[in-house]
CSV table of C-alpha atoms in Angstrom, one decimal:
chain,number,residue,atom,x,y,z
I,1,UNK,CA,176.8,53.0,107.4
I,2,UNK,CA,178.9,54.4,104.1
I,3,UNK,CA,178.2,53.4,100.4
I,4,UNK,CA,180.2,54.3,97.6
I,5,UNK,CA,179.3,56.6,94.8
I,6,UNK,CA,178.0,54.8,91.2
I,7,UNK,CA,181.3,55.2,88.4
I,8,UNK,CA,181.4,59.1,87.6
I,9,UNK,CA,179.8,60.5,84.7
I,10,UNK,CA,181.5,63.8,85.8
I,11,UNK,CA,183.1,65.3,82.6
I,12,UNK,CA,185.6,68.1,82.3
I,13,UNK,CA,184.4,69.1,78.4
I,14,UNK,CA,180.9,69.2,79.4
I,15,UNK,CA,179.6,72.5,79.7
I,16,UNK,CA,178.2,72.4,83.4
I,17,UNK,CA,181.3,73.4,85.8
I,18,UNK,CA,182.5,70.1,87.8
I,19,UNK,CA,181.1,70.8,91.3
I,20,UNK,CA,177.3,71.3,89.7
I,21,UNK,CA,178.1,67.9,88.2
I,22,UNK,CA,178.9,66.3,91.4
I,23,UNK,CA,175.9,68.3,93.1
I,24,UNK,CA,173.2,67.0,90.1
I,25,UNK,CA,175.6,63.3,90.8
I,26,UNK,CA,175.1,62.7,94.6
I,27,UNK,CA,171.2,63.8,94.0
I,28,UNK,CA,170.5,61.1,91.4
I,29,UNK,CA,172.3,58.8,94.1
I,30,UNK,CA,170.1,60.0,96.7
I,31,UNK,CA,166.9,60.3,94.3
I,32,UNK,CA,167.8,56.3,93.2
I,33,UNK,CA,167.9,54.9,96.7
I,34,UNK,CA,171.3,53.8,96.6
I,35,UNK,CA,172.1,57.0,98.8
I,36,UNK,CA,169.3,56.1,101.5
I,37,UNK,CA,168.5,58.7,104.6
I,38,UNK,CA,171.0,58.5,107.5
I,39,UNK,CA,173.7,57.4,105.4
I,40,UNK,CA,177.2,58.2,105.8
I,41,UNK,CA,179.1,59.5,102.3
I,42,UNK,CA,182.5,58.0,101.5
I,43,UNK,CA,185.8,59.7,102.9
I,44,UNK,CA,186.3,62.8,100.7
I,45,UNK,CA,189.9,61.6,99.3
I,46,UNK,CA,187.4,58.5,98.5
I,47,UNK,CA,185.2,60.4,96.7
I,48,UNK,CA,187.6,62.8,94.8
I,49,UNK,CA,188.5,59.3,93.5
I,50,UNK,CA,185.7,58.2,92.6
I,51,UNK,CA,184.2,61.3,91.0
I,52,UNK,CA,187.9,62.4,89.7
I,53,UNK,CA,187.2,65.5,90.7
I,54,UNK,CA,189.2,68.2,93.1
I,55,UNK,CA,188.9,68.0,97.0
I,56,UNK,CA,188.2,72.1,96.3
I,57,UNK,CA,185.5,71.0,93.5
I,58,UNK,CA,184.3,68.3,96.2
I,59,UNK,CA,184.2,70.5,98.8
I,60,UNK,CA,181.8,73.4,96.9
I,61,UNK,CA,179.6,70.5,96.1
I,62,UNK,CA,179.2,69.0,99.1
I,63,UNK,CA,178.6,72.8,101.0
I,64,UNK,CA,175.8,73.5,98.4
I,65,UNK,CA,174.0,70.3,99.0
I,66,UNK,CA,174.1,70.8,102.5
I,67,UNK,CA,173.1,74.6,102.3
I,68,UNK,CA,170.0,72.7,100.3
I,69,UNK,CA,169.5,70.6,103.0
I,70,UNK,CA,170.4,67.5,101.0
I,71,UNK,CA,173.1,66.7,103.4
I,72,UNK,CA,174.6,67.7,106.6
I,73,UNK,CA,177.9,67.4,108.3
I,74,UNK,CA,178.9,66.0,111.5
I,75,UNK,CA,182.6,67.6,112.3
I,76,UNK,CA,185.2,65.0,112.5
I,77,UNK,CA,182.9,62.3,111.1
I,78,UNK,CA,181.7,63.0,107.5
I,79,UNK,CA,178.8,63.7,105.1
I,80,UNK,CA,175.4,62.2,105.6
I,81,UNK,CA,172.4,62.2,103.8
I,82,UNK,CA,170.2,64.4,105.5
I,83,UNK,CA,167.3,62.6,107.3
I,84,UNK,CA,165.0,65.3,107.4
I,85,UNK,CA,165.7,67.9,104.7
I,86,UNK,CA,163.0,70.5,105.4
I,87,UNK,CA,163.8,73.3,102.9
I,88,UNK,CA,161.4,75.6,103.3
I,89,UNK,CA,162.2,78.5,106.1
I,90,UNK,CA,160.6,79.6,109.4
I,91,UNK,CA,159.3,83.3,109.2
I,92,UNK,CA,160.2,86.3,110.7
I,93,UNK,CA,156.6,86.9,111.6
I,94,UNK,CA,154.8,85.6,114.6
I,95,UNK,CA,153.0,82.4,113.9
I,96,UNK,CA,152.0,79.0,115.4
I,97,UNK,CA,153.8,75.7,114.6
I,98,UNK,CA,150.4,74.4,113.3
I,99,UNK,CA,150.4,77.9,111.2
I,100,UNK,CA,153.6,77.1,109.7
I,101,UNK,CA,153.2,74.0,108.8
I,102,UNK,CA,150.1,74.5,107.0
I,103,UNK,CA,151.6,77.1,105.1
I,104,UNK,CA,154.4,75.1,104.3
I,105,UNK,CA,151.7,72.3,103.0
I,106,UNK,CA,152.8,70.0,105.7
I,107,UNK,CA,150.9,68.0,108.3
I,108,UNK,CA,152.1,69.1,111.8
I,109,UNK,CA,151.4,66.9,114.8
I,110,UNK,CA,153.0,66.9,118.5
I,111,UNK,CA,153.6,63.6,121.0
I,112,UNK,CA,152.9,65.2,124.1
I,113,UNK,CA,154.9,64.8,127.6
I,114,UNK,CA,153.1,66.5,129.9
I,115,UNK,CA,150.3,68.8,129.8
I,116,UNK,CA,148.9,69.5,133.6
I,117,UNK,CA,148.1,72.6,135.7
I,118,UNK,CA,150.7,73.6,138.3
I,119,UNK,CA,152.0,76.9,140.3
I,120,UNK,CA,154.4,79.0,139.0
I,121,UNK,CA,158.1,79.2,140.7
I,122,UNK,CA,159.6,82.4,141.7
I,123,UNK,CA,161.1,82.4,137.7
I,124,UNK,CA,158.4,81.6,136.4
I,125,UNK,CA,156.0,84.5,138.3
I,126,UNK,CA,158.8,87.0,137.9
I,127,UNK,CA,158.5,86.3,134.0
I,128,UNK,CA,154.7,86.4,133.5
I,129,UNK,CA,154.4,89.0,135.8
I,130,UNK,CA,151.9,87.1,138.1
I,131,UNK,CA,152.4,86.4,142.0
I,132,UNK,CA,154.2,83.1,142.6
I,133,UNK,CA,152.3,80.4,143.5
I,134,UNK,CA,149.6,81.3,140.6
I,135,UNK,CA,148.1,78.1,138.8
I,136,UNK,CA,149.7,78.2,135.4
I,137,UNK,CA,149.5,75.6,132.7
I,138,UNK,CA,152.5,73.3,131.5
I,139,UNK,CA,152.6,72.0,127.8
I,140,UNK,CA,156.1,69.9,126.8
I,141,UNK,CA,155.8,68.5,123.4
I,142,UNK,CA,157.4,66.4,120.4
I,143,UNK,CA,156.7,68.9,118.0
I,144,UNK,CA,156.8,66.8,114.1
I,145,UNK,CA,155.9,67.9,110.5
I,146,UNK,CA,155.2,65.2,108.2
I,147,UNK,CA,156.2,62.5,111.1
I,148,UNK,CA,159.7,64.1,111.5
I,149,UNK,CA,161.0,65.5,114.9
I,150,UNK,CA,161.4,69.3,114.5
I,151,UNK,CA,161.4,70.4,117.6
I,152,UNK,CA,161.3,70.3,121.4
I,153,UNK,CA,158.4,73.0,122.8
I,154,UNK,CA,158.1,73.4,126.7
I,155,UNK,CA,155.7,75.7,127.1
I,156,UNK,CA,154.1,77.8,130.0
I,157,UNK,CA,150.4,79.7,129.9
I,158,UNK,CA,149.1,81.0,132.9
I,159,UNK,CA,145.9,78.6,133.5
I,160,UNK,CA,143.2,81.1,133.8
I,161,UNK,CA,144.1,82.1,130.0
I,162,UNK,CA,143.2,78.4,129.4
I,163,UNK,CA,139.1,77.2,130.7
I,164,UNK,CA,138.4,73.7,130.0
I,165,UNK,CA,141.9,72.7,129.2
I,166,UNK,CA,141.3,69.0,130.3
I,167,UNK,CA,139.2,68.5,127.3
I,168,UNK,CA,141.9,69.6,124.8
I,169,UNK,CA,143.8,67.3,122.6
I,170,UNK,CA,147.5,69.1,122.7
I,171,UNK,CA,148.7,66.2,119.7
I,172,UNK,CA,146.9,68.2,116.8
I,173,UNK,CA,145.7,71.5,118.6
I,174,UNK,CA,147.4,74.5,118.4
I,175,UNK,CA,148.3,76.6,121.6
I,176,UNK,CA,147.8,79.7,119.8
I,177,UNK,CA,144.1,78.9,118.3
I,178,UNK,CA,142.8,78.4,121.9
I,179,UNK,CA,144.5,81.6,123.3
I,180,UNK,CA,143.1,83.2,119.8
I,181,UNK,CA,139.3,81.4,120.9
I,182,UNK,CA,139.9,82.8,124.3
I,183,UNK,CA,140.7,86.5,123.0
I,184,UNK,CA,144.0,86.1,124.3
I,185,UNK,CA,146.3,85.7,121.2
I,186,UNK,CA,149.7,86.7,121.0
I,187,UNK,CA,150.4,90.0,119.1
I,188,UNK,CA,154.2,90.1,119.3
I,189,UNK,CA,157.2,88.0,121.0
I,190,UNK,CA,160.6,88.7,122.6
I,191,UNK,CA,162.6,85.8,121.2
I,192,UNK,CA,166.7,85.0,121.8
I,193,UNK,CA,168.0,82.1,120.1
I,194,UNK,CA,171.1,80.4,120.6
I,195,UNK,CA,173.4,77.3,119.5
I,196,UNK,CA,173.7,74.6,122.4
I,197,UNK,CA,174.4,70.5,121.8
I,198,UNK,CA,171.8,67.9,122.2
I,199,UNK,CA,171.6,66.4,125.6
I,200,UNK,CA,170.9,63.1,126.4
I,201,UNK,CA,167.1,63.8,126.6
I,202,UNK,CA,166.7,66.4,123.9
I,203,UNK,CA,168.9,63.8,121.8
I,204,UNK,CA,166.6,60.7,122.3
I,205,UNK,CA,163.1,63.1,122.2
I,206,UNK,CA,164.5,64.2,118.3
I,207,UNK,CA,165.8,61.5,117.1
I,208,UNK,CA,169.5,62.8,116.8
I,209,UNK,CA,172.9,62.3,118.2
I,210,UNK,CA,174.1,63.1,121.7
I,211,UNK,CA,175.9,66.6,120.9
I,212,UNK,CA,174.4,67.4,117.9
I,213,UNK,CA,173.5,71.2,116.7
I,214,UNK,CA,170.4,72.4,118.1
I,215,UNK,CA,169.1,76.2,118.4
I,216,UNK,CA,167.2,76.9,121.3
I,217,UNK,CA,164.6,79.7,121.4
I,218,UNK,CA,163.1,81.3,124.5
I,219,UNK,CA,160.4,83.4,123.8
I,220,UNK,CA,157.7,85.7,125.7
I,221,UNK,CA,154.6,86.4,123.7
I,222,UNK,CA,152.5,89.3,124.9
I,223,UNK,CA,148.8,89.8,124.3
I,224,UNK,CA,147.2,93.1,123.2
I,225,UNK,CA,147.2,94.6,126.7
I,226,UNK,CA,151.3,93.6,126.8
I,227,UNK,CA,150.9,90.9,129.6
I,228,UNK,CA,152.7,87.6,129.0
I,229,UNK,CA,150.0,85.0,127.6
I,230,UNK,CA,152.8,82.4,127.1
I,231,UNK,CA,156.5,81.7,127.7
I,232,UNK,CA,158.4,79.0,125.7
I,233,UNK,CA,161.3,77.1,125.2
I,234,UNK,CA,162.0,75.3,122.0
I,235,UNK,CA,164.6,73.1,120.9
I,236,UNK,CA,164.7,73.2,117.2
I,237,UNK,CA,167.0,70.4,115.4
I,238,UNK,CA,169.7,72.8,113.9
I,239,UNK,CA,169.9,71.0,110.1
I,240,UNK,CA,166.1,71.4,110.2
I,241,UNK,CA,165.3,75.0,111.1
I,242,UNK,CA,166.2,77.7,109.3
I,243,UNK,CA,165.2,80.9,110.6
I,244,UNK,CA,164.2,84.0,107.5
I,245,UNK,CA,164.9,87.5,109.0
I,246,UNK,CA,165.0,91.0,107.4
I,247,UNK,CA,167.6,93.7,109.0
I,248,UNK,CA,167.0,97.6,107.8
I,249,UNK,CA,170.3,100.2,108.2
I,250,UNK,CA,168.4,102.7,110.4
I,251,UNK,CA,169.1,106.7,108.9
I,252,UNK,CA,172.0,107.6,110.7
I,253,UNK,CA,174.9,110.4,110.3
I,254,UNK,CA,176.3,110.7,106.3
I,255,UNK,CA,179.9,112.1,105.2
């Protein structure tokens, strides 16, 4: 669904420059309900007349409200009003989903998939470093903050790290407190992450569009003694994660 932008109040002699106009525009739009979640923006030649503004001008606009999380793009189809804007960032410190929602102030909660005790395949033995065969624990859930879809966490714990897991409540308990209760807690984590399009089920678990932007993580977290306590998999919803890292220029070789 598209709607068209209210008459421009967008004015060359003001003193704002015109893209901050257009930015501070769509927001009242969006903040007034006529601009409603999901909602598809007007063709950009559309709005340049509308706003009688610059297609360069629109363009800056519409990249800083998306860099806000305001809106996101979906190549080849438009601008939409972002349905989740979650601006706050991910750390680069090791932390729960639970732990990072509560220091974001929001509620997290999961819909879980499955949550039952199995044996680990050849992969999954090689990567724990157990035999295969060994009773591990699977965890796949709906991982939301504030109701919204996030992400998609498949996670693996090897089941003795895990006593009386039957009587746990994987919908608002955090993995990470009951490895922490069980003096198991992860200290640090080998993460890659990587771009890769929605699937069909990924698609239909988020609440997004077949082939649209997700980052996958894969990650090892090691306990204290270095042994793998948990291995996961988590498809984040790309326009909803973004990830805050530091880099440092090691001391190398001056001229």
């Amino acid at each position: 669904m598209t709607s068209s932008i209210s008459e421009s109040p967008i004015r060359a002699d003001y003193p704002e420059p015109l893209w901050i106009q257009a930015v501070n525009l769509i927001k009242v739009e969006i903040s007034s309900g006529r601009l409603t979640e999901g909602m598809r923006l007007p063709p950009e030649r559309e709005l340049c007349t509308q706003l009688g503004i610059s297609r360069v001008t629109l363009r800056k606009a519409l990249l800083q409200l998306v860099d806000e999380g305001v809106l996101s793009s979906s190549h080849g189809r438009g601008w939409y009003v972002a349905s989740a804007p979650v601006a706050k960032e991910w750390p680069n410190s090791l932390e729960s989903f639970s732990e990072t929602a509560r220091r974001m102030g929001l509620e997290s909660t999961s819909i879980v998939l499955r949550a039952e005790t199995g044996h680990a395949s050849l992969d999954e033995a090689e990567a724990i470093g157990v035999a295969p065969g060994t009773p591990i624990f699977r965890l796949d859930r709906i991982r939301l903050l504030d109701g919204v879809p996030i992400a998609l966490d498949a996670s693996v714990v090897p089941a003795a790290l895990l006593p009386d897991v039957s009587k746990i409540d994987f919908a608002v308990d955090s993995l990470y407190d009951l490895l922490d209760a069980a003096g198991s807690g992860p200290e640090r984590a080998d993460s890659t992450i990587e771009a890769r399009e929605a699937d069909t089920q990924s698609a239909e678990a988020l609440s997004v569009a077949v082939g649209s932007p997700l980052l996958v993580m894969r990650q090892a977290a090691h306990g204290s003694d270095g042994r793998v306590v948990s291995l996961s998999t988590i498809r984040y919803v790309g326009e909803r994660y973004r990830l805050r890292t530091v880099f440092t220029r090691g001391a190398g070789p001056t001229r």
